Coordinates of C-alpha atoms in Angstrom, one line a residue:
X1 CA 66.9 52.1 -86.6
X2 CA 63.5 51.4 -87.3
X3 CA 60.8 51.0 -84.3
X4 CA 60.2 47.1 -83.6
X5 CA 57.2 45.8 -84.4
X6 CA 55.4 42.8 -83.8
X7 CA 53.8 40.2 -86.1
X8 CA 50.1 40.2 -85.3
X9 CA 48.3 37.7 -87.1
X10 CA 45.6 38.1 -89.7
X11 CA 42.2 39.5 -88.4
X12 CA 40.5 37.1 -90.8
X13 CA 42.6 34.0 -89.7
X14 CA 41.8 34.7 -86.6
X15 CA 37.8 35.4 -87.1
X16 CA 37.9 32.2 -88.8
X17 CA 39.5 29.9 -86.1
X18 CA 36.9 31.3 -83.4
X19 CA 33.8 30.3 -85.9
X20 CA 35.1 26.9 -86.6
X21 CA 35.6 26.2 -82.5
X22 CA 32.0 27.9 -82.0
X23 CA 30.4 25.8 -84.2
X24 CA 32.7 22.1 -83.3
X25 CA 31.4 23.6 -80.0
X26 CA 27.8 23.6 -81.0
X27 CA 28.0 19.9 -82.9
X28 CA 29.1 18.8 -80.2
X29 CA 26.3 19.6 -78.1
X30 CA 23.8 18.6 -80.9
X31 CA 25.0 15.6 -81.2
X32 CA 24.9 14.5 -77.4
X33 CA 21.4 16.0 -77.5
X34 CA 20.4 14.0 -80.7
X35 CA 22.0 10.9 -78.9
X36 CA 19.9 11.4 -75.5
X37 CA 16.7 11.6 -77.6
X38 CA 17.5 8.6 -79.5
X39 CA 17.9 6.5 -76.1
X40 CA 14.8 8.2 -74.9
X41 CA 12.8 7.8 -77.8
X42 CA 13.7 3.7 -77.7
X43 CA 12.8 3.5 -74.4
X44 CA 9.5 5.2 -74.4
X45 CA 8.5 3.1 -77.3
X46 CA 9.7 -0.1 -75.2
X47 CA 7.4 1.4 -72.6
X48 CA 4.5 1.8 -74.8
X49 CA 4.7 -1.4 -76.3
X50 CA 4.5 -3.6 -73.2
X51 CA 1.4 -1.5 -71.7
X52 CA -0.4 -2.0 -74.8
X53 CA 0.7 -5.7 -74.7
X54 CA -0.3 -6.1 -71.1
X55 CA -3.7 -4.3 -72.0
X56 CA -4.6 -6.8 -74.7
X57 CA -3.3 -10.0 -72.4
X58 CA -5.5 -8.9 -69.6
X59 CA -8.5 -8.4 -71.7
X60 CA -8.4 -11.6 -73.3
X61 CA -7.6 -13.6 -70.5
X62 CA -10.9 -12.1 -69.0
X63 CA -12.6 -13.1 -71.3
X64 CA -11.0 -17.1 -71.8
X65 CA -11.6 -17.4 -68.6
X66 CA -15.2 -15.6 -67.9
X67 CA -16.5 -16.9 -71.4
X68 CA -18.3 -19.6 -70.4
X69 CA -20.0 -17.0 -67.3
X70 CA -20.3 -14.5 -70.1
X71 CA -22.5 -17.5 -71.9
X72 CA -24.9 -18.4 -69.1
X73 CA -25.8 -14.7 -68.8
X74 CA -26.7 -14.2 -72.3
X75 CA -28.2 -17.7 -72.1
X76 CA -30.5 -16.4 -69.3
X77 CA -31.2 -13.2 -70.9
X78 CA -33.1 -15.2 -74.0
X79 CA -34.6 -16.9 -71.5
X80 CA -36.0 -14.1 -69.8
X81 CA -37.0 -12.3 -72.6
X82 CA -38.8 -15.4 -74.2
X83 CA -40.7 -16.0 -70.8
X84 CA -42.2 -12.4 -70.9
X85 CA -43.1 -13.2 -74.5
X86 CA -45.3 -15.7 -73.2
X87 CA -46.6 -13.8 -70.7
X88 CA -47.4 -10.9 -72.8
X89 CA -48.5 -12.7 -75.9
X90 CA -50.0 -16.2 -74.9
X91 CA -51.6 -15.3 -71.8
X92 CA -55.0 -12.5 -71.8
X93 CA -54.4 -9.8 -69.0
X94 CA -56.7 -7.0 -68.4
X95 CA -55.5 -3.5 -70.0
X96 CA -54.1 -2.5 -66.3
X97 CA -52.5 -5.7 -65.7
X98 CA -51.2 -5.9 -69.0
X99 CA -49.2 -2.0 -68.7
X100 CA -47.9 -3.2 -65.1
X101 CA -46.5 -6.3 -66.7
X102 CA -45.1 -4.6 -69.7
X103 CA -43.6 -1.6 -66.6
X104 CA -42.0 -4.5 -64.8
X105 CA -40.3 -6.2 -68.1
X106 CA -39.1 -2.1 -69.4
X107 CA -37.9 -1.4 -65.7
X108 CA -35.3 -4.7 -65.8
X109 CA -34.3 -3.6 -69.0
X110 CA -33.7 0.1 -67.6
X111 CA -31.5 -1.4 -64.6
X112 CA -29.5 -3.1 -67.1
X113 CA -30.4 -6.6 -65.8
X114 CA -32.0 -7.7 -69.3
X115 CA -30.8 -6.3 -72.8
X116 CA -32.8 -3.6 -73.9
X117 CA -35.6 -4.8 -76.8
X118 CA -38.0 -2.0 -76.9
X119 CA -38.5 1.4 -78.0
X120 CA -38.0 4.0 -75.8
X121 CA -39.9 6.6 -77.6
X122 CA -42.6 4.7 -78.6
X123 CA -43.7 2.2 -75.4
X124 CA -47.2 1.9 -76.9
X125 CA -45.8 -0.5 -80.0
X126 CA -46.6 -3.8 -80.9
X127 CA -46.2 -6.0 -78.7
X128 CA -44.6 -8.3 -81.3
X129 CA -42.3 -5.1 -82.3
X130 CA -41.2 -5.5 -79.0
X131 CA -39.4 -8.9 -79.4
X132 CA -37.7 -7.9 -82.7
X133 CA -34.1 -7.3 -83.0
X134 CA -32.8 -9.7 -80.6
X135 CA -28.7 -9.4 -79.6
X136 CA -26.6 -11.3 -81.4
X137 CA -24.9 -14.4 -79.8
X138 CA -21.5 -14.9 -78.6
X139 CA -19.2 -16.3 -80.5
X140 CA -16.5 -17.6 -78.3
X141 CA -14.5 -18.1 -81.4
X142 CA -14.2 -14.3 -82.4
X143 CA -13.4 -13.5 -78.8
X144 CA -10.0 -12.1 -79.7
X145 CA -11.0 -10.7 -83.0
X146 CA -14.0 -9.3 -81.1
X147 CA -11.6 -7.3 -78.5
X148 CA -8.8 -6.3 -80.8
X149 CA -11.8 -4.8 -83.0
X150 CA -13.1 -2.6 -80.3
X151 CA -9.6 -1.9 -78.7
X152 CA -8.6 -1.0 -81.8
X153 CA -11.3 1.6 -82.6
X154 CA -11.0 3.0 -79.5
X155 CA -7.8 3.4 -79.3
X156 CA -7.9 5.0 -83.2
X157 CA -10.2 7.2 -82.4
X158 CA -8.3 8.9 -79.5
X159 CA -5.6 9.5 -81.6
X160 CA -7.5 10.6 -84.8
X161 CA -7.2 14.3 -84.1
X162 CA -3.6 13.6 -82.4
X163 CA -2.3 11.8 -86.0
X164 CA -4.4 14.8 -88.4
X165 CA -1.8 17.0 -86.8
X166 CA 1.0 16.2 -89.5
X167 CA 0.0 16.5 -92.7
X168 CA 1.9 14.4 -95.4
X169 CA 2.3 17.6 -96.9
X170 CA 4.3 19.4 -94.3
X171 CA 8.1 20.1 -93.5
X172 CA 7.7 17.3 -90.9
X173 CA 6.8 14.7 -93.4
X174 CA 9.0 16.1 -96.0
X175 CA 11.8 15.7 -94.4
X176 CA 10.9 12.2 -93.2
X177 CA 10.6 11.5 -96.3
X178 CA 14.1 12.5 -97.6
X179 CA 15.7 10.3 -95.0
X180 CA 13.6 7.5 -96.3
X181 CA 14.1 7.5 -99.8
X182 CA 17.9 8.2 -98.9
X183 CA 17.8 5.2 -97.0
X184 CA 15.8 3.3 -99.0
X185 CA 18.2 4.4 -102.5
X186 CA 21.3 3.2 -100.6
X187 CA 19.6 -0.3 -99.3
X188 CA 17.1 -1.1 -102.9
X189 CA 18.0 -4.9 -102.9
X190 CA 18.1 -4.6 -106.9
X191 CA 21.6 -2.3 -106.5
X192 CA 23.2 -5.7 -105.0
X193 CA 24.1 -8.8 -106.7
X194 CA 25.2 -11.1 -103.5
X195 CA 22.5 -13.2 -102.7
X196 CA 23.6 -12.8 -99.1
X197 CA 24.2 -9.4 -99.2
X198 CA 20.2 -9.3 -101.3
X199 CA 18.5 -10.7 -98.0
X200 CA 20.4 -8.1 -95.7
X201 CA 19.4 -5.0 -98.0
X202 CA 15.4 -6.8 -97.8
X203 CA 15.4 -7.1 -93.9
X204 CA 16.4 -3.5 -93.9
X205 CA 14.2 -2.2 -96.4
X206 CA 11.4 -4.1 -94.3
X207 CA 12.7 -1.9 -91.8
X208 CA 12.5 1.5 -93.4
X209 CA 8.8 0.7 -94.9
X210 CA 7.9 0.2 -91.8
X211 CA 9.3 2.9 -89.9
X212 CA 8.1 4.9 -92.7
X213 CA 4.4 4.2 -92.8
X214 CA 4.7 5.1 -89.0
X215 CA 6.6 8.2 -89.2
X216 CA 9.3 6.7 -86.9
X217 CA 11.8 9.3 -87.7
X218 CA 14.1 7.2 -84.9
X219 CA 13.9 4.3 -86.1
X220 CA 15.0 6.0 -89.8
X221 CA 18.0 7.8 -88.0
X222 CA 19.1 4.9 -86.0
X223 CA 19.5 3.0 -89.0
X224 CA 21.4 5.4 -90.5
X225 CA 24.0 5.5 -87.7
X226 CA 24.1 1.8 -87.3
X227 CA 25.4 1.7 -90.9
X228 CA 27.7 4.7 -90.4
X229 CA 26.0 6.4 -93.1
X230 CA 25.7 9.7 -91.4
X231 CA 27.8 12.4 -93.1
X232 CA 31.2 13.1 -91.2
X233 CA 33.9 15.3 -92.3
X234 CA 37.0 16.4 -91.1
X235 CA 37.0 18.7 -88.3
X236 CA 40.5 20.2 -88.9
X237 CA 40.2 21.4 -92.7
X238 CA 36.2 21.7 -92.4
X239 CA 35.1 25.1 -93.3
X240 CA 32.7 27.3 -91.9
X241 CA 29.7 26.8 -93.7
X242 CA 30.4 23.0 -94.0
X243 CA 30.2 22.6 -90.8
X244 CA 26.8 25.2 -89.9
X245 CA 25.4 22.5 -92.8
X246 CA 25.9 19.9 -90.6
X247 CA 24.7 21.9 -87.6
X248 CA 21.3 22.4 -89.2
X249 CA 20.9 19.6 -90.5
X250 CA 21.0 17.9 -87.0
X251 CA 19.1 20.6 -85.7
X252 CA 16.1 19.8 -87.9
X253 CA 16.5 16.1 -86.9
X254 CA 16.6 16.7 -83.3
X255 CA 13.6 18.6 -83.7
X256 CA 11.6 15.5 -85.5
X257 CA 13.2 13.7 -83.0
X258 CA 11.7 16.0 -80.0
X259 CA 7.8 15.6 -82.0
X260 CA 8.5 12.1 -82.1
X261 CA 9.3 12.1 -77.9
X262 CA 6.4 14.1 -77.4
X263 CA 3.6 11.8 -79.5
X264 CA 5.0 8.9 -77.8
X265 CA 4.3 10.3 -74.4
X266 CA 0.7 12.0 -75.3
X267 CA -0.2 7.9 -76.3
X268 CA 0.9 6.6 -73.7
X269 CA -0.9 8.7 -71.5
X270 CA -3.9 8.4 -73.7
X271 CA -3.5 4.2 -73.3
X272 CA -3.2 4.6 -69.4
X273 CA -6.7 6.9 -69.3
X274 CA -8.6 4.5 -71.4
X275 CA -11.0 2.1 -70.2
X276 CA -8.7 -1.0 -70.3
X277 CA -5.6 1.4 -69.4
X278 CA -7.4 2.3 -66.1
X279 CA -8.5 -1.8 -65.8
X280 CA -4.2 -2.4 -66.0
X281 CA -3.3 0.2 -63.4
X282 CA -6.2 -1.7 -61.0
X283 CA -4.5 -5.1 -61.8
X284 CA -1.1 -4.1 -60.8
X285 CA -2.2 -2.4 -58.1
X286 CA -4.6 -5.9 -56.7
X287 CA -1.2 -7.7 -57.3
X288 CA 0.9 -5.7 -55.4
X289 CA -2.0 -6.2 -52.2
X290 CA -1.5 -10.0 -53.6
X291 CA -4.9 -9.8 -54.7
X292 CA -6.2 -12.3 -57.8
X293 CA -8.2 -9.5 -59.1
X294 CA -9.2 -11.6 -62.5
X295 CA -10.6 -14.4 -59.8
X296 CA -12.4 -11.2 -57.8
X297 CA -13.9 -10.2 -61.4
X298 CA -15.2 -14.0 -62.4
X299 CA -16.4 -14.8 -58.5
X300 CA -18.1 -11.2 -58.9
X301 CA -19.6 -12.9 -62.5
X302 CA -20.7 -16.1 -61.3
X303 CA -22.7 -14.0 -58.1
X304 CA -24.6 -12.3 -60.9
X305 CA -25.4 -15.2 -62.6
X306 CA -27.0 -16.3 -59.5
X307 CA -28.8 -13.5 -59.6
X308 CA -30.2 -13.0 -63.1
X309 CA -31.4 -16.9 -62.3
X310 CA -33.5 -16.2 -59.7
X311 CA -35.0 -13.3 -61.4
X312 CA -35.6 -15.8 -64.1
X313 CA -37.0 -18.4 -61.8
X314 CA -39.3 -15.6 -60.2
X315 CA -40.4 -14.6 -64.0
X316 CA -41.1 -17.8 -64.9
X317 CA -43.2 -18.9 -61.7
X318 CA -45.3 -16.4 -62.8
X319 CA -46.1 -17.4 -66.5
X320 CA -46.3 -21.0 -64.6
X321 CA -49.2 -19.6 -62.8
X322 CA -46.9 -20.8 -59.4
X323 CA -47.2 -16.9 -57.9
X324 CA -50.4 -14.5 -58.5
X325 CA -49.8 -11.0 -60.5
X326 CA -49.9 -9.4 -57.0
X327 CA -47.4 -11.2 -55.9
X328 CA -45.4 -10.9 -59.5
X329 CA -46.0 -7.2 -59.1
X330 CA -45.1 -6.7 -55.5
X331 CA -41.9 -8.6 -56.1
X332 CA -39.6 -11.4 -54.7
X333 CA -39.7 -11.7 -50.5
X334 CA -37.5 -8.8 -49.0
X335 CA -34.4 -10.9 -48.3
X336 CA -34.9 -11.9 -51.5
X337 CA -34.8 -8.1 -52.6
X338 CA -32.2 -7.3 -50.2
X339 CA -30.0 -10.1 -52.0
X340 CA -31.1 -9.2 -55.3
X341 CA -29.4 -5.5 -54.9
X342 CA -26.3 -7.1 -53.8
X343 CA -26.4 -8.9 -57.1
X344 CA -27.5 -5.6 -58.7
X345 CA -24.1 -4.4 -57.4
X346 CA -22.1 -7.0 -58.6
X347 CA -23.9 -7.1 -61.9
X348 CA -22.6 -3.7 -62.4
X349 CA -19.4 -4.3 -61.3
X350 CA -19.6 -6.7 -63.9
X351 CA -20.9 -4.7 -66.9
X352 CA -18.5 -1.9 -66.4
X353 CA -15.4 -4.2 -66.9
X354 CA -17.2 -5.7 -70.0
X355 CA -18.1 -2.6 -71.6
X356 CA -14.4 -1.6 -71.3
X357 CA -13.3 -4.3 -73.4
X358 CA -16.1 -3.5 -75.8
X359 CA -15.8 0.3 -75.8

């Protein structure tokens, strides 16, 4: 009788069954990954969005509501400078006289309590050289334009050497690219007759340019899986190497995905160490003291103005012939001086929150 033996089965079946688990295994996990970065991807953008929003409300409701402040100082400032004009132009001062009166009009304009109107390589010009190239005025009307400009710039160039990083030429962009004009093939509202069905494919396509131009590789594959148009196949007859294709191919989208994560965090760090980023984190925190720190910033503005006007009465005393050039030279009283550096305080207080919204 021959021995008994048992069936084994096939070592190639079996080979087989253990790659096709090992790789549904590994989908699996790609997929819940891919997922996770998706959600975290929306919300850091959500993120992102509203401090950038908040950045630009603050900003201009500084300057709505210090605008007409931000006037009367510039108002002064013509004045000032037009009162030394007179001095220095319509009046006849001794050679001595004349250089302390000219050191006393360059040393406001070194504090930073006038603009500065002179050379400061060559402080034996003209004196009518000295008065050219007066500032601009401020046009209340290009406020906004005015601070979107500059918030703008700034912010670009931060992220100028951030954005060189991916060249439209790389496998980054490339492959960006092939989900977009996937996308954009399947969605062309020229493939669809239904007029309704027409608008639908143009909203969409509005979508994909857009998420395009930004290199929003989330926004590209969120689209996708909200129209089911991600490839699927079936698990139980799916071969080996149809199912490593699908493995890669989320692999190389988790890894866009991953850049994407990381560029939205390196911005919005970059937006909270700005200027106006830093001036955001100060408001929140004033509101959680229940502090009105944009009523702090315009009481600090109107105490300057106070200031710059006695500096312009004191100025213009002078070319009145009300005070003698001692007295012009030595300076206003000492409680007069020890208010004026109070207001030289407050005055830079002031400056430093307006050259955030310009930088």
């Amino acid at each position: 009788m021959p021995p008994f033996s048992a069936k084994r089965p096939s070592p190639s079946v079996s080979t087989t069954s253990l790659a096709v688990s090992s790789f549904h295994e590994r989908r699996q996990i790609l997929e819940e990954e891919h997922k996770w970065l998706l959600k975290q991807i929306k919300r850091k953008r959500t993120e992102l969005k509203k401090f950038l929003h908040e950045m630009r409300s603050l900003a201009t409701e500084i300057f709505q509501r210090g605008n007409p402040l931000y006037k009367k100082l510039i108002e002064l400032d013509t004045e000032i400078h037009g009162l030394f004009e007179d001095i220095l132009t319509k009046k006849k001062f001794g050679k001595k006289s004349q250089k302390d009166i000219l050191g006393v009009y360059h040393s406001l304009q070194y504090m930073g309590l006038l603009s500065p109107k002179f050379d400061e390589d060559d402080e034996d010009e003209e004196l009518d050289d000295v008065f050219n190239n007066s500032s601009d005025e401020f046009n209340p009307n290009e406020e906004e334009n005015f601070f979107n400009k500059n918030a703008q710039n700034s912010h670009q160039e931060n992220f100028d050497d951030f954005s060189s990083e991916r060249s439209e030429k790389s496998p980054e962009s490339r492959q960006i690219r092939q989900t977009f004009l996937k996308l954009a093939s399947m969605f062309h509202p020229d493939k669809v007759m239904d007029s309704e069905t027409k608008m639908h494919h143009n909203e969409i396509m509005k979508e994909l340019n857009r998420a395009y131009q930004e290199g929003d590789i989330a926004r590209l594959l969120e689209i996708e899986r909200q129209h089911h148009l991600q490839e699927e196949i079936d698990m139980k007859n799916a071969t080996v190497s149809e199912i490593e294709r699908l493995c890669l191919q989320r692999e190389r989208d988790n890894q866009l995905l991953k850049n994407q994560y990381e560029t939205l965090k390196k911005e919005l760090r970059i937006a909270r160490n700005t200027p106006e980023g830093e001036m955001v984190k100060d408001y929140r925190a004033c509101q959680k003291e229940g502090i009105d720190a944009i009523g702090e910033i315009l009481s600090s503005l109107e105490n300057q103005v106070k200031g710059i006007e006695n500096i312009r009465d004191f100025v213009q005393n002078f070319r009145d012939k009300k005070i003698t050039l001692k007295q012009f030279l030595q300076g206003p009283s000492s409680k007069a001086n020890h208010s004026q550096e109070k207001e030289e305080e407050m005055l830079e207080m002031l400056l430093e929150e307006l050259l955030r919204l310009e930088l």
